[in-house]
Amino acid sequence: MTPIPDCHLRDAARLWWAAFAPLGGGRTPAIRACHGIAAIGPDDRLAGVAGFRDGDGGFLAEMPMLARLLFRPAPATPDLVIDGIVVDGLRDGTGRALVEAAAGIARRSGRPGLRAEVALRNRPAMAFHAATGFAEIGRGRYGWPWSGPVAILRRPL
């Protein structure tokens, strides 16, 4: 579901921040429901969340000070950038459904593809993106300094 329903915003922010917070995370920041996709299970429980970035901003409503100081953005792109995918369980299709929902948003907004920036050492995420049609188009030191090198991945639409 996008935008993320109000009743799931807090859980979506917690789940996403637990996976992607800078070291020492701090308090969970507010997120922008309109820049997120929630996977809701049959029990009305949040099963996963994906954020995305475009010309109007990203998933975080306001960047924490540490992020503003240390985060290094990758080169600009006309693609819709996936701003992190996290699921509350593995291998059940939730992640794939979130990618497909992001592809639908990209198509409707006239974007040529999806892009993700994934830490090279995150082998499960690299394998997941490859399995969902992403291919590496570059590498660099983007994101958090302690993340190490990242692969820039792209999936054309």
mmCIF file of C-alpha atoms in Angstrom:
data_model
loop_
_atom_site.group_PDB
_atom_site.id
_atom_site.type_symbol
_atom_site.label_atom_id
_atom_site.label_comp_id
_atom_site.label_asym_id
_atom_site.label_seq_id
_atom_site.Cartn_x
_atom_site.Cartn_y
_atom_site.Cartn_z
ATOM 1 C CA MET A 1 0.000 0.000 0.000
ATOM 2 C CA THR A 2 1.181 3.471 -0.808
ATOM 3 C CA PRO A 3 1.006 5.887 0.772
ATOM 4 C CA ILE A 4 1.586 3.975 3.968
ATOM 5 C CA PRO A 5 -1.635 4.009 6.035
ATOM 6 C CA ASP A 6 -1.494 6.118 9.201
ATOM 7 C CA CYS A 7 -2.153 3.084 11.384
ATOM 8 C CA HIS A 8 1.082 1.473 10.112
ATOM 9 C CA LEU A 9 3.366 4.528 9.993
ATOM 10 C CA ARG A 10 4.981 4.034 13.393
ATOM 11 C CA ASP A 11 5.700 0.336 12.784
ATOM 12 C CA ALA A 12 7.001 1.092 9.279
ATOM 13 C CA ALA A 13 9.361 3.746 10.623
ATOM 14 C CA ARG A 14 10.629 1.415 13.365
ATOM 15 C CA LEU A 15 11.183 -1.514 11.006
ATOM 16 C CA TRP A 16 12.977 0.629 8.416
ATOM 17 C CA TRP A 17 15.087 2.539 10.973
ATOM 18 C CA ALA A 18 16.144 -0.696 12.717
ATOM 19 C CA ALA A 19 17.607 -1.872 9.409
ATOM 20 C CA PHE A 20 19.079 1.362 8.028
ATOM 21 C CA ALA A 21 19.865 3.695 10.951
ATOM 22 C CA PRO A 22 23.364 5.092 11.243
ATOM 23 C CA LEU A 23 25.506 3.699 14.042
ATOM 24 C CA GLY A 24 23.875 4.425 17.370
ATOM 25 C CA GLY A 25 20.558 4.993 15.549
ATOM 26 C CA GLY A 26 19.004 7.328 18.076
ATOM 27 C CA ARG A 27 15.276 7.866 18.144
ATOM 28 C CA THR A 28 13.198 6.701 15.194
ATOM 29 C CA PRO A 29 12.638 9.649 12.849
ATOM 30 C CA ALA A 30 9.389 10.527 11.142
ATOM 31 C CA ILE A 31 8.867 9.101 7.677
ATOM 32 C CA ARG A 32 6.935 10.372 4.687
ATOM 33 C CA ALA A 33 4.018 8.042 4.015
ATOM 34 C CA CYS A 34 3.868 9.220 0.401
ATOM 35 C CA HIS A 35 7.461 8.021 -0.171
ATOM 36 C CA GLY A 36 6.923 4.560 1.223
ATOM 37 C CA ILE A 37 5.256 1.283 0.406
ATOM 38 C CA ALA A 38 3.878 -1.002 3.113
ATOM 39 C CA ALA A 39 3.286 -4.718 2.717
ATOM 40 C CA ILE A 40 0.377 -5.598 4.975
ATOM 41 C CA GLY A 41 -0.224 -9.224 5.864
ATOM 42 C CA PRO A 42 -3.615 -10.955 6.053
ATOM 43 C CA ASP A 43 -3.585 -10.373 9.824
ATOM 44 C CA ASP A 44 -3.334 -6.589 9.166
ATOM 45 C CA ARG A 45 0.241 -6.665 10.482
ATOM 46 C CA LEU A 46 3.094 -4.851 8.729
ATOM 47 C CA ALA A 47 5.101 -7.483 6.849
ATOM 48 C CA GLY A 48 7.593 -5.156 5.187
ATOM 49 C CA VAL A 49 8.327 -1.653 4.027
ATOM 50 C CA ALA A 50 10.190 0.036 1.194
ATOM 51 C CA GLY A 51 11.128 3.665 0.988
ATOM 52 C CA PHE A 52 11.841 5.531 -2.221
ATOM 53 C CA ARG A 53 13.483 8.782 -3.269
ATOM 54 C CA ASP A 54 12.645 11.051 -6.158
ATOM 55 C CA GLY A 55 12.931 14.733 -6.994
ATOM 56 C CA ASP A 56 10.509 15.538 -4.151
ATOM 57 C CA GLY A 57 12.656 13.909 -1.470
ATOM 58 C CA GLY A 58 12.963 10.605 0.264
ATOM 59 C CA PHE A 59 11.439 8.363 2.875
ATOM 60 C CA LEU A 60 12.709 10.271 5.906
ATOM 61 C CA ALA A 61 10.596 13.322 6.670
ATOM 62 C CA GLU A 62 13.677 15.051 8.026
ATOM 63 C CA MET A 63 17.249 13.891 7.850
ATOM 64 C CA PRO A 64 18.802 13.497 11.315
ATOM 65 C CA MET A 65 21.821 15.751 11.895
ATOM 66 C CA LEU A 66 24.287 12.867 11.644
ATOM 67 C CA ALA A 67 22.833 11.873 8.278
ATOM 68 C CA ARG A 68 23.023 15.435 6.970
ATOM 69 C CA LEU A 69 26.665 15.618 7.952
ATOM 70 C CA LEU A 70 27.895 12.201 6.868
ATOM 71 C CA PHE A 71 25.634 10.779 4.149
ATOM 72 C CA ARG A 72 27.138 10.837 0.638
ATOM 73 C CA PRO A 73 24.520 10.663 -2.115
ATOM 74 C CA ALA A 74 25.140 8.682 -5.287
ATOM 75 C CA PRO A 75 24.998 10.494 -8.641
ATOM 76 C CA ALA A 76 21.602 11.842 -9.684
ATOM 77 C CA THR A 77 19.366 9.642 -11.814
ATOM 78 C CA PRO A 78 16.023 9.861 -13.623
ATOM 79 C CA ASP A 79 15.155 6.452 -12.106
ATOM 80 C CA LEU A 80 13.072 5.994 -8.975
ATOM 81 C CA VAL A 81 15.567 5.208 -6.214
ATOM 82 C CA ILE A 82 14.622 2.528 -3.729
ATOM 83 C CA ASP A 83 15.479 3.958 -0.329
ATOM 84 C CA GLY A 84 15.755 0.635 1.468
ATOM 85 C CA ILE A 85 13.607 -2.493 1.585
ATOM 86 C CA VAL A 86 13.143 -4.423 4.802
ATOM 87 C CA VAL A 87 10.809 -7.299 5.590
ATOM 88 C CA ASP A 88 9.725 -8.799 8.874
ATOM 89 C CA GLY A 89 10.406 -12.321 7.643
ATOM 90 C CA LEU A 90 12.408 -13.888 4.872
ATOM 91 C CA ARG A 91 11.687 -15.793 1.681
ATOM 92 C CA ASP A 92 7.933 -15.288 1.595
ATOM 93 C CA GLY A 93 7.685 -12.977 -1.448
ATOM 94 C CA THR A 94 7.172 -9.761 0.504
ATOM 95 C CA GLY A 95 10.397 -8.168 -0.746
ATOM 96 C CA ARG A 96 9.587 -9.065 -4.344
ATOM 97 C CA ALA A 97 6.078 -7.594 -3.943
ATOM 98 C CA LEU A 98 7.586 -4.358 -2.622
ATOM 99 C CA VAL A 99 9.928 -4.129 -5.642
ATOM 100 C CA GLU A 100 7.009 -4.705 -8.014
ATOM 101 C CA ALA A 101 4.994 -2.003 -6.254
ATOM 102 C CA ALA A 102 7.955 0.382 -6.632
ATOM 103 C CA ALA A 103 8.160 -0.517 -10.338
ATOM 104 C CA GLY A 104 4.475 0.389 -10.685
ATOM 105 C CA ILE A 105 5.081 3.766 -9.054
ATOM 106 C CA ALA A 106 8.052 4.370 -11.356
ATOM 107 C CA ARG A 107 5.998 3.498 -14.457
ATOM 108 C CA ARG A 108 3.103 5.747 -13.446
ATOM 109 C CA SER A 109 5.486 8.648 -12.854
ATOM 110 C CA GLY A 110 7.259 8.164 -16.211
ATOM 111 C CA ARG A 111 10.586 7.001 -14.789
ATOM 112 C CA PRO A 112 12.753 4.745 -16.958
ATOM 113 C CA GLY A 113 13.767 2.343 -14.205
ATOM 114 C CA LEU A 114 14.473 1.557 -10.572
ATOM 115 C CA ARG A 115 17.796 2.106 -8.857
ATOM 116 C CA ALA A 116 19.145 0.762 -5.584
ATOM 117 C CA GLU A 117 22.410 1.406 -3.792
ATOM 118 C CA VAL A 118 23.510 -1.652 -1.836
ATOM 119 C CA ALA A 119 26.586 -2.214 0.325
ATOM 120 C CA LEU A 120 28.794 -4.733 -1.488
ATOM 121 C CA ARG A 121 29.296 -6.669 1.720
ATOM 122 C CA ASN A 122 25.517 -7.170 2.040
ATOM 123 C CA ARG A 123 25.470 -10.413 0.046
ATOM 124 C CA PRO A 124 21.828 -11.297 0.800
ATOM 125 C CA ALA A 125 20.655 -7.893 -0.480
ATOM 126 C CA MET A 126 22.873 -8.158 -3.562
ATOM 127 C CA ALA A 127 21.438 -11.619 -4.324
ATOM 128 C CA PHE A 128 17.870 -10.390 -3.724
ATOM 129 C CA HIS A 129 18.282 -7.473 -6.126
ATOM 130 C CA ALA A 130 19.844 -9.714 -8.782
ATOM 131 C CA ALA A 131 16.910 -12.128 -8.418
ATOM 132 C CA THR A 132 14.443 -9.276 -8.928
ATOM 133 C CA GLY A 133 16.036 -8.055 -12.162
ATOM 134 C CA PHE A 134 18.649 -5.527 -11.028
ATOM 135 C CA ALA A 135 22.109 -5.380 -12.591
ATOM 136 C CA GLU A 136 25.172 -3.557 -11.340
ATOM 137 C CA ILE A 137 25.941 -0.341 -13.238
ATOM 138 C CA GLY A 138 28.626 1.129 -10.984
ATOM 139 C CA ARG A 139 30.347 1.230 -7.639
ATOM 140 C CA GLY A 140 31.388 3.921 -5.251
ATOM 141 C CA ARG A 141 31.612 5.103 -1.680
ATOM 142 C CA TYR A 142 28.086 6.400 -1.222
ATOM 143 C CA GLY A 143 25.721 6.343 1.726
ATOM 144 C CA TRP A 144 27.112 6.045 5.243
ATOM 145 C CA PRO A 145 30.926 6.144 5.519
ATOM 146 C CA TRP A 146 30.968 2.924 7.560
ATOM 147 C CA SER A 147 28.877 1.051 4.973
ATOM 148 C CA GLY A 148 31.911 0.562 2.780
ATOM 149 C CA PRO A 149 31.732 0.462 -0.998
ATOM 150 C CA VAL A 150 28.300 0.174 -2.564
ATOM 151 C CA ALA A 151 27.040 -1.187 -5.838
ATOM 152 C CA ILE A 152 24.696 0.981 -7.828
ATOM 153 C CA LEU A 153 22.066 -1.388 -9.181
ATOM 154 C CA ARG A 154 19.498 -0.662 -11.862
ATOM 155 C CA ARG A 155 16.398 -2.389 -13.184
ATOM 156 C CA PRO A 156 14.980 -0.963 -16.407
ATOM 157 C CA LEU A 157 11.219 -0.857 -16.752
#
